[in-house]
Amino acid sequence: MKGRLTVTSPIEQVPKRLFIAGQWAEAASGATMPVEDPATGQVLCHVADAGPDDGRRAEEAAVAAQGEWARTAPRARSEILRRAYEIIIARTDELALLMTSEMGKSLAEARAEVAYAAEFFRWFSEEAVRIEGAYGTLPDGRNRMLLSRRPVGPCLLITPWNFPLAMGTRKIGPAIAAGCTMVLKPAPQTPLSSLALADILREAGLPDGVLNVVTTSRAGEVVEPLLRGGRIRKLSFTGSTQVGRTLLAQCADTVVRPSMELGGNAPFIVFDDADLDVAVDGAMVAKMRNMGEACTAANRFFVHSSVAGEFAARLADRMGSLVVGPGTEPGVDVGPLIDRAGRAKVAELVADAVERGAKVLVGGEIPDGPGCFYPPTVLTGVDPGSRLMSTEIFGPVAAVLTFDDEDEVVRAANDTEWGLVGYVFTRDLSRGLRVGERLEVGMVGLNTGLVSNPAAPFGGVKQSGLGREGGRVGIEEFLEYKYLAVPV
Ligand code: NAP
């Protein structure tokens, strides 16, 4: 009889070493680092902990593989991605369990992330064979222009812990499709999903050296020499705005091309004519996807004063009925936050809002016991000066404020240095489009709480980032133009 999946089985199967030039290798120093289960605080396993020498070895492997990889037939690159997509889908349950174990999200959410992550490989397998060039006559009538697209070269990819698989595939997919080699540095809290992904790509036929994975607890020491070394040609970073700024400065030295997916502070606007069923459903997704640990998470709820009471009561009812517990347990909706520091930050933001007069409709108390749990929480009467208005909450806390007119709410929504996503709920399409256009963000959900889709360009304006991932433009970040002038 087939055994029931256990928490340890997929973890045992994942290689725990660095992946360099197609080989699994210990860190040169022999160091390892623990991976913890945020639901229990227990150590699940140890993985190799790379130092700067390991980073350089990974870079060398990527540099050495670049020439031949760039010459590979686009169809061959496409088929590797397609095979990897099929393998990921076939292994949904074990990858989901692996992700839940190291990151905490419920198994249902982890399965949804596996599907989302795999889709980037399918999407970019289709884009790999559609990289186009051009031939044309220049205005003088004599010279011809031959325009082709070339891979930018060896890339450094840095990912956060909140979507351990999808943030990897969203970068690796277009890099493979474009013909770039790469070094991936995943977040130290969630290295296992990236190691599993490397193993899947190896199985799918990715040549040695094209993808190298360096797990480390010493990100700065490993990454900085690579960015300043002159051989890495592109950085694709997803993480906080603060770290993004540091890395942008490092990129400047050797003019490394950056793309940055940074933090957000999403406004969620509910007008008086909104369908409240739709708005509350949207709020549950925009707030509770990934326990609120998403750059796209609704951070500030602006609700028209005529419907704010009803909206908040209905949201509190739905939030309060969610089951909190270890993500691996059946029926659990809300897993633990990533670590104690993350939970302490959420608790401090709530305490600050309450001190400034906010009322707690539901949640707000850290439960006793192990694990980094925080209950779904709804606050009303939030003072606009509260710290959570200008800080990513990154937890399951909905802060509700009221407004009375459209100009006022657009001004308040735009009053932030971030501009990743905004959500607008109204039955009036003209108003929806008008407000959507006026919001200073890269993405808008109109009567929906979910914008992420591999076929759409994901990214922000202002200090939420540079460039886009996914969609037709996702591959552009990994391609250069090359122009040949030919007099005829
Ligand atoms: P983070 O602290 O910025 O870390 C992100 C990654 O950068 C991790 O792998 C981290 O490794 C690494 N890192 C940190 N300092 C570094 C340095 N000096 N040099 C090189 N690498 C360094 O962010 P996080 O807490 O993991 O993730 C949450 C943030 O990501 C939130 O702000 C969220 O909004 C953002 N995010 C954005 C998107 C988007 O698409 N816009 C998507 C998901 C998440 P270490 O932890 O070892 O330092």
Coordinates of C-alpha atoms and ligand atoms in Angstrom, one line a residue:
M1 CA 0.0 0.0 0.0
K2 CA 1.3 3.5 -0.8
G3 CA 2.3 5.3 2.4
R4 CA 0.7 8.5 3.4
L5 CA 2.8 11.5 2.7
T6 CA 4.8 12.5 5.8
V7 CA 6.5 15.8 6.6
T8 CA 9.9 14.2 6.3
S9 CA 9.6 12.2 3.0
P10 CA 10.1 15.0 0.4
I11 CA 12.7 16.7 2.6
E12 CA 14.8 13.5 2.7
Q13 CA 14.7 13.4 -1.1
V14 CA 16.0 16.9 -1.7
P15 CA 19.7 17.3 -2.3
K16 CA 21.0 19.5 0.6
R17 CA 24.2 20.7 -1.1
L18 CA 25.2 23.5 -3.5
F19 CA 24.4 22.9 -7.2
I20 CA 27.4 24.1 -9.2
A21 CA 28.3 23.1 -12.8
G22 CA 25.8 20.3 -12.7
Q23 CA 27.3 18.8 -9.5
W24 CA 26.0 18.7 -6.0
A25 CA 28.8 20.0 -3.8
E26 CA 29.4 20.8 -0.1
A27 CA 30.4 24.4 0.8
A28 CA 34.2 24.7 0.5
S29 CA 34.3 25.4 4.3
G30 CA 32.0 22.4 5.0
A31 CA 29.6 24.7 6.7
T32 CA 25.9 24.0 6.9
M33 CA 22.9 26.0 8.0
P34 CA 19.6 24.8 9.6
V35 CA 16.2 25.0 7.9
E36 CA 13.4 25.4 10.4
D37 CA 9.7 24.6 10.4
P38 CA 7.9 27.8 11.3
A39 CA 4.9 25.9 12.6
T40 CA 7.1 24.2 15.3
G41 CA 10.4 26.0 15.4
Q42 CA 12.1 22.6 15.0
V43 CA 15.0 22.1 12.6
L44 CA 13.9 20.1 9.6
C45 CA 17.4 19.5 8.1
H46 CA 20.6 21.3 7.3
V47 CA 21.8 22.5 3.9
A48 CA 25.2 23.7 2.7
D49 CA 26.1 27.2 3.8
A50 CA 28.1 28.8 1.0
G51 CA 30.8 31.4 1.5
P52 CA 32.3 33.8 -1.1
D53 CA 34.6 31.1 -2.6
D54 CA 31.5 29.0 -3.4
G55 CA 29.8 32.0 -4.9
R56 CA 32.8 32.6 -7.2
R57 CA 32.8 28.9 -8.2
A58 CA 29.1 29.2 -9.1
E59 CA 29.8 32.4 -11.1
E60 CA 32.7 30.7 -13.0
A61 CA 30.4 27.8 -13.9
A62 CA 27.7 30.2 -15.2
V63 CA 30.3 32.2 -17.1
A64 CA 31.9 29.1 -18.6
A65 CA 28.5 27.7 -19.8
Q66 CA 27.2 31.0 -21.3
G67 CA 28.7 30.9 -24.8
E68 CA 27.5 27.4 -25.7
W69 CA 24.1 27.9 -24.0
A70 CA 23.5 31.1 -26.0
R71 CA 24.0 29.1 -29.2
T72 CA 21.5 26.4 -28.1
A73 CA 18.5 26.1 -30.4
P74 CA 15.5 28.0 -28.9
R75 CA 13.4 24.9 -29.4
A76 CA 15.8 22.9 -27.2
R77 CA 15.6 25.5 -24.5
S78 CA 11.8 25.6 -24.8
E79 CA 11.6 21.8 -24.5
I80 CA 13.7 21.7 -21.3
L81 CA 11.3 24.2 -19.8
R82 CA 8.3 22.3 -21.0
R83 CA 9.7 19.0 -19.5
A84 CA 10.4 20.8 -16.2
Y85 CA 6.8 22.1 -16.2
E86 CA 5.5 18.5 -16.6
I87 CA 7.7 17.2 -13.8
I88 CA 6.6 20.0 -11.4
I89 CA 2.9 19.3 -12.1
A90 CA 3.4 15.6 -11.7
R91 CA 5.1 16.2 -8.3
T92 CA 2.6 18.8 -7.0
D93 CA 1.9 17.0 -3.8
E94 CA 5.5 16.5 -2.7
L95 CA 6.6 20.0 -3.7
A96 CA 3.6 21.5 -1.9
L97 CA 4.5 19.5 1.3
L98 CA 8.1 20.6 1.0
M99 CA 7.2 24.2 0.7
T100 CA 4.7 24.1 3.5
S101 CA 7.3 22.5 5.7
E102 CA 9.9 25.2 5.2
M103 CA 7.7 28.2 4.7
G104 CA 4.5 27.5 6.7
K105 CA 1.6 28.2 4.2
S106 CA -1.3 25.7 4.1
L107 CA -1.0 22.8 1.8
A108 CA -3.9 24.2 -0.3
E109 CA -2.0 27.4 -0.8
A110 CA 1.3 25.5 -1.5
R111 CA -0.5 23.5 -4.2
A112 CA -1.7 26.7 -5.7
E113 CA 1.8 28.1 -5.7
V114 CA 3.1 24.9 -7.4
A115 CA 0.7 25.4 -10.2
Y116 CA 1.5 29.1 -10.5
A117 CA 5.2 28.4 -10.4
A118 CA 5.0 25.7 -13.0
E119 CA 3.0 28.0 -15.3
F120 CA 6.0 30.3 -15.6
F121 CA 8.0 27.5 -17.2
R122 CA 5.1 26.6 -19.6
W123 CA 4.7 30.3 -20.5
F124 CA 8.4 30.9 -21.1
S125 CA 8.7 27.6 -23.0
E126 CA 6.3 29.2 -25.4
E127 CA 8.2 32.5 -25.5
A128 CA 11.6 30.9 -26.1
V129 CA 10.7 30.2 -29.7
R130 CA 9.2 33.7 -30.3
I131 CA 12.3 35.9 -29.9
E132 CA 12.1 38.0 -33.0
G133 CA 14.6 40.2 -34.9
A134 CA 14.1 42.6 -37.8
Y135 CA 15.6 43.6 -41.1
G136 CA 15.1 47.1 -42.6
T137 CA 16.3 49.9 -44.7
L138 CA 17.6 52.9 -42.8
P139 CA 16.3 56.4 -43.8
D140 CA 19.2 57.1 -46.1
G141 CA 18.0 54.3 -48.3
R142 CA 21.5 52.7 -48.5
N143 CA 22.2 51.3 -45.2
R144 CA 20.4 48.2 -43.9
M145 CA 19.8 47.4 -40.3
L146 CA 19.9 43.8 -39.0
L147 CA 18.4 43.7 -35.6
S148 CA 18.7 40.6 -33.4
R149 CA 18.1 39.8 -29.7
R150 CA 20.9 38.4 -27.6
P151 CA 20.9 37.0 -24.1
V152 CA 22.3 39.6 -21.6
G153 CA 24.8 37.0 -20.2
P154 CA 25.3 35.4 -16.8
C155 CA 22.6 36.5 -14.4
L156 CA 22.4 36.6 -10.6
L157 CA 18.9 35.8 -9.3
I158 CA 18.0 36.6 -5.7
T159 CA 14.7 35.4 -4.3
P160 CA 12.7 35.9 -1.0
W161 CA 11.1 33.3 1.2
N162 CA 7.4 34.1 0.7
F163 CA 6.9 32.3 -2.6
P164 CA 9.8 29.9 -2.6
L165 CA 9.0 28.2 -5.8
A166 CA 7.3 30.8 -7.9
M167 CA 9.8 33.6 -7.3
G168 CA 12.4 31.1 -8.7
T169 CA 10.5 30.0 -11.8
R170 CA 9.5 33.6 -12.6
K171 CA 13.2 34.4 -13.0
I172 CA 14.7 31.1 -14.2
G173 CA 12.0 30.6 -16.8
P174 CA 12.8 33.7 -18.9
A175 CA 16.5 33.4 -18.3
I176 CA 16.5 29.9 -19.8
A177 CA 14.2 31.0 -22.6
A178 CA 16.5 33.9 -23.4
G179 CA 19.7 31.8 -23.3
C180 CA 21.2 33.2 -20.2
T181 CA 23.1 31.2 -17.6
M182 CA 22.6 32.0 -13.9
V183 CA 23.5 31.8 -10.2
L184 CA 20.4 31.6 -8.0
K185 CA 20.6 32.6 -4.3
P186 CA 17.4 31.7 -2.5
A187 CA 16.4 33.0 0.9
P188 CA 18.0 31.1 3.7
Q189 CA 14.6 30.3 5.3
T190 CA 13.4 28.4 2.3
P191 CA 16.3 26.8 0.4
L192 CA 14.7 23.4 -0.1
S193 CA 12.2 24.5 -2.8
S194 CA 15.0 26.0 -4.9
L195 CA 17.2 22.9 -4.5
A196 CA 14.3 20.7 -5.6
L197 CA 13.8 23.0 -8.6
A198 CA 17.4 22.6 -9.6
D199 CA 17.1 18.9 -9.4
I200 CA 14.0 19.0 -11.6
L201 CA 15.7 21.1 -14.2
R202 CA 18.7 18.7 -14.2
E203 CA 16.3 15.9 -14.8
A204 CA 14.6 17.9 -17.5
G205 CA 18.0 18.0 -19.4
L206 CA 19.3 21.5 -18.5
P207 CA 23.0 21.5 -19.4
D208 CA 25.6 21.7 -16.6
G209 CA 26.5 25.2 -15.5
V210 CA 23.4 26.9 -16.9
L211 CA 21.7 27.0 -13.4
N212 CA 23.8 27.1 -10.3
V213 CA 22.3 27.3 -6.8
V214 CA 24.1 28.8 -3.8
T215 CA 22.4 28.5 -0.5
T216 CA 23.9 30.8 2.1
S217 CA 23.4 32.6 5.4
R218 CA 26.0 35.1 4.3
A219 CA 24.1 36.8 1.4
G220 CA 26.0 40.1 1.5
E221 CA 29.5 38.4 1.5
V222 CA 28.6 36.1 -1.3
V223 CA 26.7 38.5 -3.5
E224 CA 28.7 41.7 -3.4
P225 CA 31.9 40.4 -5.0
L226 CA 29.8 38.9 -7.8
L227 CA 28.0 42.2 -8.5
R228 CA 31.2 44.2 -8.3
G229 CA 33.3 41.6 -10.2
G230 CA 32.3 42.5 -13.8
R231 CA 31.3 39.1 -15.1
I232 CA 27.7 39.0 -13.9
R233 CA 25.7 41.0 -16.5
K234 CA 22.3 41.1 -14.9
L235 CA 20.7 41.1 -11.4
S236 CA 17.1 40.0 -11.0
F237 CA 16.1 40.7 -7.4
T238 CA 12.9 40.1 -5.5
G239 CA 12.8 41.3 -1.9
S240 CA 12.5 44.4 0.2
T241 CA 13.0 47.9 -1.0
Q242 CA 15.7 48.5 1.6
V243 CA 17.9 45.6 0.3
G244 CA 17.0 46.5 -3.3
R245 CA 18.5 49.9 -2.8
T246 CA 21.8 48.4 -1.5
L247 CA 22.0 46.0 -4.4
L248 CA 21.3 48.8 -6.9
A249 CA 24.3 50.7 -5.6
Q250 CA 26.4 47.6 -6.0
C251 CA 25.2 47.2 -9.5
A252 CA 26.3 50.7 -10.4
D253 CA 30.0 49.8 -10.1
T254 CA 30.2 47.5 -13.1
V255 CA 26.9 48.7 -14.7
V256 CA 25.0 45.5 -14.0
R257 CA 21.6 45.6 -15.5
P258 CA 19.0 45.4 -12.7
S259 CA 15.4 44.3 -12.4
M260 CA 13.8 44.8 -9.0
E261 CA 10.6 43.4 -7.6
L262 CA 10.4 45.2 -4.3
G263 CA 7.9 45.9 -1.6
G264 CA 4.3 47.2 -1.7
N265 CA 1.8 49.1 0.3
A266 CA -1.4 48.2 -1.6
P267 CA -4.5 50.3 -1.2
F268 CA -7.8 48.4 -1.3
I269 CA -10.6 50.9 -2.1
V270 CA -14.3 50.0 -1.7
F271 CA -16.8 52.6 -3.1
D272 CA -20.3 53.0 -1.9
D273 CA -21.7 51.3 -5.0
A274 CA -19.5 48.2 -4.7
D275 CA -21.0 44.7 -4.6
L276 CA -20.0 44.0 -1.0
D277 CA -20.0 40.2 -1.5
V278 CA -17.5 40.7 -4.3
A279 CA -15.5 43.2 -2.2
V280 CA -15.3 40.9 0.9
D281 CA -14.3 37.9 -1.3
G282 CA -11.7 40.1 -2.9
A283 CA -10.5 41.3 0.4
M284 CA -10.0 37.8 1.7
V285 CA -7.8 37.0 -1.3
A286 CA -5.9 40.3 -1.3
K287 CA -5.3 40.2 2.4
M288 CA -5.1 36.5 3.3
R289 CA -3.2 34.9 0.3
N290 CA 0.0 33.7 1.9
M291 CA -1.1 34.8 5.4
G292 CA -0.7 38.4 4.2
E293 CA 3.0 37.7 3.5
A294 CA 2.8 38.9 -0.1
C295 CA 4.1 42.1 -1.7
T296 CA 0.7 42.3 -3.3
A297 CA -1.1 42.1 0.0
A298 CA -3.8 44.7 0.7
N299 CA -2.1 46.9 3.3
R300 CA -4.6 49.8 3.6
F301 CA -8.4 49.3 3.3
F302 CA -10.2 52.6 2.3
V303 CA -13.9 52.0 2.5
H304 CA -16.6 54.5 1.8
S305 CA -18.1 55.7 5.1
S306 CA -21.6 54.6 4.1
V307 CA -20.6 51.0 3.8
A308 CA -17.5 50.8 6.1
G309 CA -19.4 49.4 9.1
E310 CA -21.0 46.5 7.1
F311 CA -17.8 45.8 5.2
A312 CA -15.7 45.6 8.3
A313 CA -18.2 43.4 10.2
R314 CA -18.5 41.0 7.2
L315 CA -14.7 40.9 6.8
A316 CA -14.2 40.3 10.5
D317 CA -16.7 37.4 10.4
R318 CA -14.9 35.8 7.5
M319 CA -11.4 36.4 9.0
G320 CA -12.5 35.1 12.4
S321 CA -13.8 31.8 10.9
L322 CA -10.4 30.9 9.3
V323 CA -8.7 27.9 10.9
V324 CA -5.2 28.8 12.1
G325 CA -2.6 26.0 12.6
P326 CA 0.3 24.1 11.0
G327 CA 0.0 24.2 7.2
T328 CA 0.4 20.5 7.0
E329 CA -2.8 19.8 9.0
P330 CA -6.0 19.1 7.0
G331 CA -8.5 21.9 7.1
V332 CA -6.0 24.6 8.1
D333 CA -6.4 27.9 6.2
V334 CA -3.8 30.0 7.9
G335 CA -0.3 28.8 8.7
P336 CA 2.4 30.4 10.8
L337 CA 4.3 33.5 9.9
I338 CA 7.8 32.9 8.6
D339 CA 9.7 33.5 11.9
R340 CA 9.4 35.2 15.3
A341 CA 10.9 38.4 14.1
G342 CA 8.2 38.6 11.4
R343 CA 5.5 38.0 13.9
A344 CA 6.9 40.5 16.4
K345 CA 6.8 43.2 13.7
V346 CA 3.1 42.5 13.0
A347 CA 2.3 42.6 16.7
E348 CA 4.1 45.9 17.1
L349 CA 2.3 47.5 14.2
V350 CA -1.1 46.4 15.7
A351 CA -0.1 47.7 19.1
D352 CA 0.8 51.0 17.6
A353 CA -2.5 51.3 15.7
V354 CA -4.5 50.4 18.9
E355 CA -2.6 53.0 20.9
R356 CA -3.6 55.5 18.3
G357 CA -7.3 54.6 18.8
A358 CA -7.9 51.6 16.4
K359 CA -10.6 49.1 17.5
V360 CA -9.8 45.3 17.2
L361 CA -12.9 43.6 15.6
V362 CA -11.3 40.2 15.6
G363 CA -7.8 38.7 16.4
G364 CA -5.0 40.8 17.6
E365 CA -3.6 38.5 20.3
I366 CA -0.6 36.2 19.9
P367 CA -1.7 32.7 20.8
D368 CA 0.3 30.6 23.4
G369 CA 2.4 27.7 22.2
P370 CA 5.1 26.9 19.7
G371 CA 5.3 28.2 16.2
C372 CA 5.0 31.7 14.8
F373 CA 1.2 32.0 14.6
Y374 CA -0.7 35.2 14.4
P375 CA -4.5 35.3 14.1
P376 CA -6.4 36.9 11.3
T377 CA -7.1 40.4 12.6
V378 CA -9.4 43.3 11.5
L379 CA -8.8 46.8 12.8
T380 CA -11.3 49.7 12.3
G381 CA -11.0 53.4 13.0
V382 CA -7.3 53.3 12.1
D383 CA -5.5 56.6 12.4
P384 CA -3.9 57.6 9.2
G385 CA -0.7 58.3 11.1
S386 CA -0.4 54.7 12.3
R387 CA 2.8 53.0 11.4
L388 CA 1.1 50.2 9.5
M389 CA -0.1 52.8 7.0
S390 CA 3.5 53.4 5.8
T391 CA 5.0 49.9 6.6
E392 CA 4.4 46.6 4.8
I393 CA 2.4 44.7 7.5
F394 CA 3.4 41.3 6.0
G395 CA 0.8 39.5 8.1
P396 CA -2.9 38.7 8.4
V397 CA -4.0 42.2 9.6
A398 CA -6.6 44.3 7.7
A399 CA -6.5 48.0 8.7
V400 CA -9.8 49.7 7.7
L401 CA -10.2 53.5 7.2
T402 CA -13.1 55.4 5.8
F403 CA -13.3 58.1 3.1
D404 CA -16.1 60.2 1.5
D405 CA -15.0 61.2 -2.0
E406 CA -13.0 60.0 -4.9
D407 CA -10.3 62.6 -5.0
E408 CA -9.7 62.3 -1.3
V409 CA -9.2 58.5 -1.6
V410 CA -7.0 58.6 -4.6
R411 CA -4.8 61.2 -2.9
A412 CA -4.6 59.0 0.3
A413 CA -3.9 55.8 -1.8
N414 CA -1.0 57.5 -3.6
D415 CA 0.5 58.9 -0.5
T416 CA 3.2 56.3 -0.2
E417 CA 6.7 55.8 -1.8
W418 CA 5.5 52.4 -3.0
G419 CA 3.5 51.6 -6.1
L420 CA 3.1 47.9 -6.8
V421 CA -0.6 47.2 -6.9
G422 CA -4.0 48.7 -6.0
Y423 CA -7.5 47.2 -5.7
V424 CA -10.7 49.0 -6.6
F425 CA -14.2 47.8 -6.0
T426 CA -17.1 49.6 -7.7
R427 CA -20.1 48.7 -10.0
D428 CA -19.4 51.8 -12.0
L429 CA -17.0 50.8 -14.8
S430 CA -16.1 54.4 -15.7
R431 CA -15.2 55.1 -12.1
G432 CA -13.2 51.9 -11.9
L433 CA -11.2 52.8 -15.0
R434 CA -10.7 56.4 -13.9
V435 CA -9.5 55.5 -10.4
G436 CA -7.4 52.6 -11.9
E437 CA -5.7 55.1 -14.2
R438 CA -5.0 57.6 -11.4
L439 CA -3.5 55.1 -8.9
E440 CA 0.3 55.3 -9.0
V441 CA 0.9 51.6 -9.2
G442 CA 2.0 49.0 -11.8
M443 CA -1.0 46.8 -11.4
V444 CA -4.7 47.2 -10.6
G445 CA -7.3 44.7 -9.5
L446 CA -10.7 46.0 -10.6
N447 CA -13.3 44.0 -8.6
T448 CA -10.8 41.3 -7.9
G449 CA -8.3 40.6 -5.2
L450 CA -5.8 38.7 -7.3
V451 CA -3.7 40.2 -10.1
S452 CA -0.8 37.7 -10.3
N453 CA -0.8 35.7 -13.5
P454 CA 2.2 34.4 -15.5
A455 CA 0.8 35.8 -18.7
A456 CA 0.6 39.3 -17.3
P457 CA 3.5 41.8 -16.6
F458 CA 4.1 41.8 -12.9
G459 CA 5.8 44.8 -11.3
G460 CA 5.6 48.2 -9.7
V461 CA 6.4 51.9 -10.1
K462 CA 8.0 54.3 -7.7
Q463 CA 10.0 52.4 -5.0
S464 CA 8.3 49.1 -5.7
G465 CA 10.8 48.3 -8.4
L466 CA 12.2 48.4 -11.9
G467 CA 11.2 46.2 -14.8
R468 CA 8.5 43.5 -15.1
E469 CA 8.3 39.8 -14.7
G470 CA 6.0 37.4 -16.6
G471 CA 3.9 38.3 -19.6
R472 CA 5.3 39.0 -23.1
V473 CA 7.7 41.5 -21.6
G474 CA 9.2 39.2 -18.9
I475 CA 11.8 37.8 -21.3
E476 CA 12.8 41.3 -22.4
E477 CA 14.6 41.8 -19.1
F478 CA 17.0 39.0 -20.1
L479 CA 17.6 40.1 -23.7
E480 CA 19.7 42.8 -25.4
Y481 CA 19.3 44.3 -28.8
K482 CA 22.1 43.9 -31.3
Y483 CA 22.1 46.0 -34.4
L484 CA 24.3 45.3 -37.4
A485 CA 24.8 48.1 -39.9
V486 CA 25.1 46.8 -43.5
P487 CA 25.6 49.2 -46.5
V488 CA 24.2 47.6 -49.6
Ligands
NAP1 P1 14.8 40.7 1.9 O1 15.1 40.8 3.3 O2 15.0 41.9 1.1 O3 15.5 39.5 1.3 C1 15.3 39.1 -0.1 C2 16.5 38.3 -0.5 O4 17.6 39.1 -0.5 C3 16.9 37.1 0.4 O5 17.4 36.1 -0.4 C4 18.0 37.7 1.3 O6 18.8 36.8 1.9 C5 18.7 38.6 0.2 N1 19.5 39.6 0.8 C6 19.3 40.4 1.9 N2 20.3 41.3 2.0 C7 21.2 41.1 1.0 C8 22.4 41.7 0.6 N3 23.0 42.6 1.3 N4 23.0 41.2 -0.5 C9 22.5 40.2 -1.2 N5 21.3 39.6 -0.9 C10 20.7 40.0 0.2 O7 13.2 40.4 1.7 P2 12.4 39.2 2.4 O8 12.1 39.5 3.8 O9 13.1 37.9 2.1 O10 11.1 39.2 1.5 C11 10.1 40.1 1.8 C12 10.1 41.3 0.9 O11 10.1 40.9 -0.5 C13 8.9 42.2 1.0 O12 9.3 43.5 1.1 C14 8.1 41.9 -0.2 O13 7.2 42.9 -0.5 C15 9.1 41.6 -1.2 N6 8.6 40.8 -2.3 C16 8.4 41.5 -3.5 C17 7.8 40.8 -4.6 C18 7.6 41.5 -5.8 O14 7.5 40.8 -6.8 N7 7.5 42.8 -5.9 C19 7.5 39.5 -4.4 C20 7.7 38.8 -3.2 C21 8.3 39.5 -2.2 P3 19.1 36.9 3.5 O15 17.8 36.8 4.1 O16 20.1 35.9 3.8 O17 19.6 38.3 3.8

